[in-house]
Coordinates of N, CA and C in Angstrom, one line a residue:
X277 N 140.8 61.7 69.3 CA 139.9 62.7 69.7 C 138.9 62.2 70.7
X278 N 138.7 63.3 71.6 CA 137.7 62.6 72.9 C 136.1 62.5 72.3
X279 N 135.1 62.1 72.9 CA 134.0 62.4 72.8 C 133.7 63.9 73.4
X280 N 132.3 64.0 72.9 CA 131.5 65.3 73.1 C 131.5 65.3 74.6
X281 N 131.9 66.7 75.4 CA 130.9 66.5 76.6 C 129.4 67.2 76.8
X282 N 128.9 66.4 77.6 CA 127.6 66.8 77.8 C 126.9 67.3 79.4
X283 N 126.4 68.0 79.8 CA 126.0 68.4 80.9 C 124.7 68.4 80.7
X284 N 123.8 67.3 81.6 CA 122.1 67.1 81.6 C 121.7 68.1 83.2
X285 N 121.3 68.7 82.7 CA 120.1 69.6 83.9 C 118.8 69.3 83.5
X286 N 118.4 69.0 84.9 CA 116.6 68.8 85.4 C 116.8 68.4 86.5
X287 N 115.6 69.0 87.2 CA 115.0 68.7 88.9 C 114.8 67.4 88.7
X288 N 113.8 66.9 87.6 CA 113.6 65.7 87.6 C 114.3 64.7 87.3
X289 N 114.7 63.6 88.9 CA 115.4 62.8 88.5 C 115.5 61.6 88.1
X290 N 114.0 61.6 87.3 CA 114.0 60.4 86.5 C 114.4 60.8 85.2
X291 N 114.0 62.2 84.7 CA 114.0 62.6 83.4 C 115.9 62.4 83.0
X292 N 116.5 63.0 84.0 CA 117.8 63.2 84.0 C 118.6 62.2 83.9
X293 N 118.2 61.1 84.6 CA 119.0 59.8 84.5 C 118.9 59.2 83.1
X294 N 118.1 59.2 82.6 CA 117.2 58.6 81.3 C 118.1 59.2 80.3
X295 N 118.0 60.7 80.0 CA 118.5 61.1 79.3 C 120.2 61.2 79.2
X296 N 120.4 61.1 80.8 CA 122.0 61.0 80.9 C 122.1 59.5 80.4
X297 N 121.9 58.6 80.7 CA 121.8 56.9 80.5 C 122.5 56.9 79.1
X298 N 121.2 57.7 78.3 CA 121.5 57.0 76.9 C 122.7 58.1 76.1
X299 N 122.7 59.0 76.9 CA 123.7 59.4 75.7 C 124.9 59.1 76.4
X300 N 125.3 58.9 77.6 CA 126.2 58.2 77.8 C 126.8 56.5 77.3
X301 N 125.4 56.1 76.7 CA 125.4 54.9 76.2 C 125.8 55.1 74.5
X302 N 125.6 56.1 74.4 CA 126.2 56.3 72.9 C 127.4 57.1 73.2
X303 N 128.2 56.8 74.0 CA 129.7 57.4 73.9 C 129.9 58.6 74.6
X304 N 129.1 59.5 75.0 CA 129.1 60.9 75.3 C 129.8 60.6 76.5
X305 N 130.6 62.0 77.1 CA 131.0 62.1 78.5 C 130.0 62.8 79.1
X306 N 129.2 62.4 79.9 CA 128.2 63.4 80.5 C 128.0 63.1 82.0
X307 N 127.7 64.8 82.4 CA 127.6 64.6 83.9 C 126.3 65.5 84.1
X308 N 126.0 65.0 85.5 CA 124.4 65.6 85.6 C 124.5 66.8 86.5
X309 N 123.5 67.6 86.4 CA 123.4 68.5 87.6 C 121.6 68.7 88.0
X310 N 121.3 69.2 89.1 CA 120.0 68.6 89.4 C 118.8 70.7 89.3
X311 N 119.7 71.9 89.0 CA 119.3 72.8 88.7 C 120.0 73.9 87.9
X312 N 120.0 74.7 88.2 CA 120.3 76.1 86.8 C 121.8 76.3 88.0
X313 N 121.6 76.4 89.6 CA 122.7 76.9 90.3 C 123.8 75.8 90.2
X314 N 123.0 74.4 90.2 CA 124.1 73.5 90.1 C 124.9 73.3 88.9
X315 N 124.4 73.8 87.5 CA 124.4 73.7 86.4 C 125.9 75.0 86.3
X316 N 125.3 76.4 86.2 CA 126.9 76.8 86.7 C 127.5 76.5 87.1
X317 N 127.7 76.2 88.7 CA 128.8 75.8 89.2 C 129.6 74.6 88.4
X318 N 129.0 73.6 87.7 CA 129.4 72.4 87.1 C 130.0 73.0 86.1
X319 N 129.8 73.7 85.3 CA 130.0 74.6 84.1 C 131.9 75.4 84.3
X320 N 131.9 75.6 85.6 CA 133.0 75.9 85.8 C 134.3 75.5 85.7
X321 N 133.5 74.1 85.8 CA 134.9 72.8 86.0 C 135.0 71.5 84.7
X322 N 133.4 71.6 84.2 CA 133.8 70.8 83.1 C 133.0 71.8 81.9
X323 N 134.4 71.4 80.9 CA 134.1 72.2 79.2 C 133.2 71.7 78.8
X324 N 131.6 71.4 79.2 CA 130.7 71.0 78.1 C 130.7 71.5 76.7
X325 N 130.3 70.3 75.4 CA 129.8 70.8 74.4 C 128.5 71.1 74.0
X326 N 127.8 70.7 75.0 CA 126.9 70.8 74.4 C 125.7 70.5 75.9
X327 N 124.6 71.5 76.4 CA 124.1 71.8 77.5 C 122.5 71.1 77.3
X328 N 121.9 70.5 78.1 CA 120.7 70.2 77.7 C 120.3 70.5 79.5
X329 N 119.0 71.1 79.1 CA 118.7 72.2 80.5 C 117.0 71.8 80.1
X330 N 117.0 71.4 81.1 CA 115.1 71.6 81.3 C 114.8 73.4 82.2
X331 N 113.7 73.6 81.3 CA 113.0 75.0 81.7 C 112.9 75.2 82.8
X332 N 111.9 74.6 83.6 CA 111.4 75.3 84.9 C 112.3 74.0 85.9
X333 N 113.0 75.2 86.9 CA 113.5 74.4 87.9 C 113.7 75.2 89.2
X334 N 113.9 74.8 90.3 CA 113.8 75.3 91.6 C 115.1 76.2 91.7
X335 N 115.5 77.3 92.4 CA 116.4 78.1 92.6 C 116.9 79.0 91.3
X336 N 117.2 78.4 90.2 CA 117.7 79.2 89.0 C 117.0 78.4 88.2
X337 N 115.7 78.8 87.1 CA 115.2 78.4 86.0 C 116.1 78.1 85.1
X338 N 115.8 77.4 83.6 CA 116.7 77.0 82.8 C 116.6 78.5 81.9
X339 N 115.8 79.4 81.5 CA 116.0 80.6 80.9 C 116.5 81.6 81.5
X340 N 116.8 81.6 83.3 CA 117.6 82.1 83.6 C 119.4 81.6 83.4
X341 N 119.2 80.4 83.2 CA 120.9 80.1 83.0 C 121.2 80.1 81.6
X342 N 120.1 80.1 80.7 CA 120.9 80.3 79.4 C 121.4 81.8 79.3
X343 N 120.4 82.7 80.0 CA 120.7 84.3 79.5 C 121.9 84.4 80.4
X344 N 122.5 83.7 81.3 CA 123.7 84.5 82.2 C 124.7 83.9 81.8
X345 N 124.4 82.5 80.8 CA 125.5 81.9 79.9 C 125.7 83.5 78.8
X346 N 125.1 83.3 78.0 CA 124.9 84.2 77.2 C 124.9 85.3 77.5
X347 N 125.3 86.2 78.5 CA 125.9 87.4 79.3 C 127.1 87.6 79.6
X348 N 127.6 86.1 80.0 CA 128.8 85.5 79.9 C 129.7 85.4 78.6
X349 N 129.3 85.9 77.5 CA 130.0 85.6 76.1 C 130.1 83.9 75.7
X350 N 129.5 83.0 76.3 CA 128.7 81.5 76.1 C 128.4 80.9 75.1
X351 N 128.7 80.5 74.0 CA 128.5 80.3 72.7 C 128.2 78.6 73.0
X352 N 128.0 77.9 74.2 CA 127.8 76.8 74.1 C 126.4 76.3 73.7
X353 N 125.7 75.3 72.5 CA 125.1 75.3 72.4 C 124.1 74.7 73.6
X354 N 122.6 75.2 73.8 CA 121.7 74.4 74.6 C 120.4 74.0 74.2
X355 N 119.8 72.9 74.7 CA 119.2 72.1 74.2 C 118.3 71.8 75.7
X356 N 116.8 72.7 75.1 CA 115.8 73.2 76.2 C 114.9 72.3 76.2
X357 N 114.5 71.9 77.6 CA 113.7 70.7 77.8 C 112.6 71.2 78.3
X358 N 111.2 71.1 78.0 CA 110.1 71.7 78.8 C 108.9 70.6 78.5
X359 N 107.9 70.7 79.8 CA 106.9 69.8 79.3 C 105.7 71.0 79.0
X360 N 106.1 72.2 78.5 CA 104.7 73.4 78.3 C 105.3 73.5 76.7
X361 N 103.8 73.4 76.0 CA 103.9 73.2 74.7 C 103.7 74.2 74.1
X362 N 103.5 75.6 74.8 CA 103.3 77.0 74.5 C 104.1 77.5 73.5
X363 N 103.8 78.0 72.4 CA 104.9 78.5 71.2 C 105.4 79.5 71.3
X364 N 105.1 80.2 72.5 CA 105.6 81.8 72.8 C 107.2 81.1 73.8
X365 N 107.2 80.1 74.4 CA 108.0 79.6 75.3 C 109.1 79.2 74.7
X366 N 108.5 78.0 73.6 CA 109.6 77.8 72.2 C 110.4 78.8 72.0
X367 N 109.8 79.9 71.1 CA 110.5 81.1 70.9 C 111.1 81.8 71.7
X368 N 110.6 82.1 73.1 CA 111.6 82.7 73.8 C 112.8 82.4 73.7
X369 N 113.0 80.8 74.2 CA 114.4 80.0 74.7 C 115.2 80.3 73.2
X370 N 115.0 80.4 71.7 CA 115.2 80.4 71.0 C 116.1 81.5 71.2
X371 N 114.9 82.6 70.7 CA 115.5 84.4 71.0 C 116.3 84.6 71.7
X372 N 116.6 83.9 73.2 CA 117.3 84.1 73.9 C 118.8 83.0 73.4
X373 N 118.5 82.4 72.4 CA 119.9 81.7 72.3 C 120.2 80.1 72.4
X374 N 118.8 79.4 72.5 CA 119.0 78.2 72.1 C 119.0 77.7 71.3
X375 N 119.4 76.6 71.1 CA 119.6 75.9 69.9 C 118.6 74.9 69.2
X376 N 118.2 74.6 70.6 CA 116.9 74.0 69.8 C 116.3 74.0 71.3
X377 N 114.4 73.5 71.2 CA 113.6 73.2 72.3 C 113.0 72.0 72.0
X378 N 112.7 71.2 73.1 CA 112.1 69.9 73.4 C 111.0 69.2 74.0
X379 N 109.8 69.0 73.5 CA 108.8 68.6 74.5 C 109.1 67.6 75.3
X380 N 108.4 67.9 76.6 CA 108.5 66.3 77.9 C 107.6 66.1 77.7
X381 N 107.2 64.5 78.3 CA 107.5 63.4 78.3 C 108.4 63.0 75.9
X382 N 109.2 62.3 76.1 CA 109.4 62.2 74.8 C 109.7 60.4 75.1
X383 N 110.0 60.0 73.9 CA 110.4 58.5 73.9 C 111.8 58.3 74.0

Protein backbone atom coordinates (compact mmCIF):
# COMPACT_ATOMS: atom_id res chain seq x y z
CA UNK A 1 0.00 0.00 0.00
CA UNK A 2 1.36 3.52 -0.93
CA UNK A 3 1.63 6.35 1.51
CA UNK A 4 -0.90 9.15 2.05
CA UNK A 5 -0.81 11.90 -0.40
CA UNK A 6 -0.59 15.25 0.71
CA UNK A 7 -0.89 18.68 -0.99
CA UNK A 8 0.65 21.78 1.25
CA UNK A 9 -0.77 25.29 0.23
CA UNK A 10 0.56 28.67 1.52
CA UNK A 11 1.96 31.97 0.02
CA UNK A 12 4.31 31.58 2.59
CA UNK A 13 7.31 29.94 1.61
CA UNK A 14 8.87 29.28 4.62
CA UNK A 15 5.67 28.06 6.23
CA UNK A 16 5.26 25.60 3.24
CA UNK A 17 8.61 24.11 3.06
CA UNK A 18 8.52 23.40 6.88
CA UNK A 19 5.45 21.81 6.83
CA UNK A 20 6.05 20.01 3.51
CA UNK A 21 9.80 18.91 5.06
CA UNK A 22 8.38 17.11 7.78
CA UNK A 23 5.60 15.30 6.69
CA UNK A 24 7.48 14.25 3.91
CA UNK A 25 9.96 13.13 6.40
CA UNK A 26 7.45 10.91 7.95
CA UNK A 27 6.77 9.12 4.74
CA UNK A 28 4.02 11.15 3.16
CA UNK A 29 3.97 11.83 -0.71
CA UNK A 30 3.62 15.55 -0.75
CA UNK A 31 3.74 18.30 -3.17
CA UNK A 32 3.40 21.94 -2.68
CA UNK A 33 1.46 24.62 -4.27
CA UNK A 34 2.12 28.34 -3.52
CA UNK A 35 -2.06 29.49 -3.74
CA UNK A 36 -5.78 28.43 -3.84
CA UNK A 37 -5.37 28.74 -8.06
CA UNK A 38 -2.30 26.78 -7.94
CA UNK A 39 -3.77 24.41 -5.46
CA UNK A 40 -6.66 23.40 -8.07
CA UNK A 41 -4.82 23.11 -10.88
CA UNK A 42 -2.42 20.58 -8.78
CA UNK A 43 -5.62 18.88 -7.55
CA UNK A 44 -6.28 17.96 -11.04
CA UNK A 45 -3.34 15.76 -11.55
CA UNK A 46 -2.50 14.53 -8.18
CA UNK A 47 -5.18 12.33 -5.88
CA UNK A 48 -4.38 14.06 -2.63
CA UNK A 49 -5.62 12.52 0.67
CA UNK A 50 -5.54 14.79 2.56
CA UNK A 51 -5.25 18.99 1.73
CA UNK A 52 -3.62 21.33 4.17
CA UNK A 53 -4.44 25.05 2.87
CA UNK A 54 -3.54 28.14 4.69
CA UNK A 55 -6.52 30.86 4.78
CA UNK A 56 -5.53 34.01 3.34
CA UNK A 57 -3.65 33.89 0.12
CA UNK A 58 -3.21 36.00 -3.01
CA UNK A 59 -5.49 35.32 -6.16
CA UNK A 60 -7.88 32.50 -4.61
CA UNK A 61 -8.16 32.51 -0.68
CA UNK A 62 -8.06 29.13 1.14
CA UNK A 63 -12.07 29.46 1.95
CA UNK A 64 -12.49 30.10 -1.43
CA UNK A 65 -10.92 26.73 -2.50
CA UNK A 66 -12.42 24.69 0.06
CA UNK A 67 -16.13 25.84 -0.95
CA UNK A 68 -15.35 25.08 -4.86
CA UNK A 69 -13.85 21.75 -3.62
CA UNK A 70 -16.94 21.19 -1.87
CA UNK A 71 -19.18 22.46 -4.97
CA UNK A 72 -17.25 20.13 -6.68
CA UNK A 73 -18.72 16.95 -4.63
CA UNK A 74 -14.92 16.99 -2.68
CA UNK A 75 -14.98 14.86 0.14
CA UNK A 76 -11.21 15.38 0.55
CA UNK A 77 -10.43 16.13 3.91
CA UNK A 78 -8.67 19.87 4.69
CA UNK A 79 -6.63 21.01 7.15
CA UNK A 80 -6.82 25.04 7.47
CA UNK A 81 -3.92 26.95 8.35
CA UNK A 82 -4.36 30.64 9.66
CA UNK A 83 -2.36 32.94 11.72
CA UNK A 84 -6.00 34.97 12.90
CA UNK A 85 -7.18 33.50 16.11
CA UNK A 86 -10.75 34.73 15.59
CA UNK A 87 -13.36 31.96 16.57
CA UNK A 88 -15.83 33.09 14.08
CA UNK A 89 -13.04 32.11 11.35
CA UNK A 90 -12.43 28.65 13.10
CA UNK A 91 -15.99 28.05 12.60
CA UNK A 92 -16.48 29.24 9.40
CA UNK A 93 -13.70 26.87 7.68
CA UNK A 94 -15.38 24.26 9.73
CA UNK A 95 -19.14 25.04 8.50
CA UNK A 96 -17.88 25.16 5.33
CA UNK A 97 -16.28 21.68 5.56
CA UNK A 98 -13.02 21.41 7.13
CA UNK A 99 -11.70 19.12 9.06
CA UNK A 100 -9.96 20.69 11.23
CA UNK A 101 -8.22 24.49 11.81
CA UNK A 102 -4.70 25.51 12.75
CA UNK A 103 -3.09 28.38 14.39
CA UNK A 104 0.36 30.03 12.68
CA UNK A 105 3.22 30.35 13.86
CA UNK A 106 3.04 26.53 15.58
CA UNK A 107 6.09 24.33 16.51
Amino acid sequence: MSEAKILVTDDEEDIREVVADRLSHWGYDVIEAVDGVDCLEKLETFDADLLVLDLRMPRMDGLTVLRTLRDRGSTIPVLILSASSEANIAEDTVMQGAAAYMLKPFD
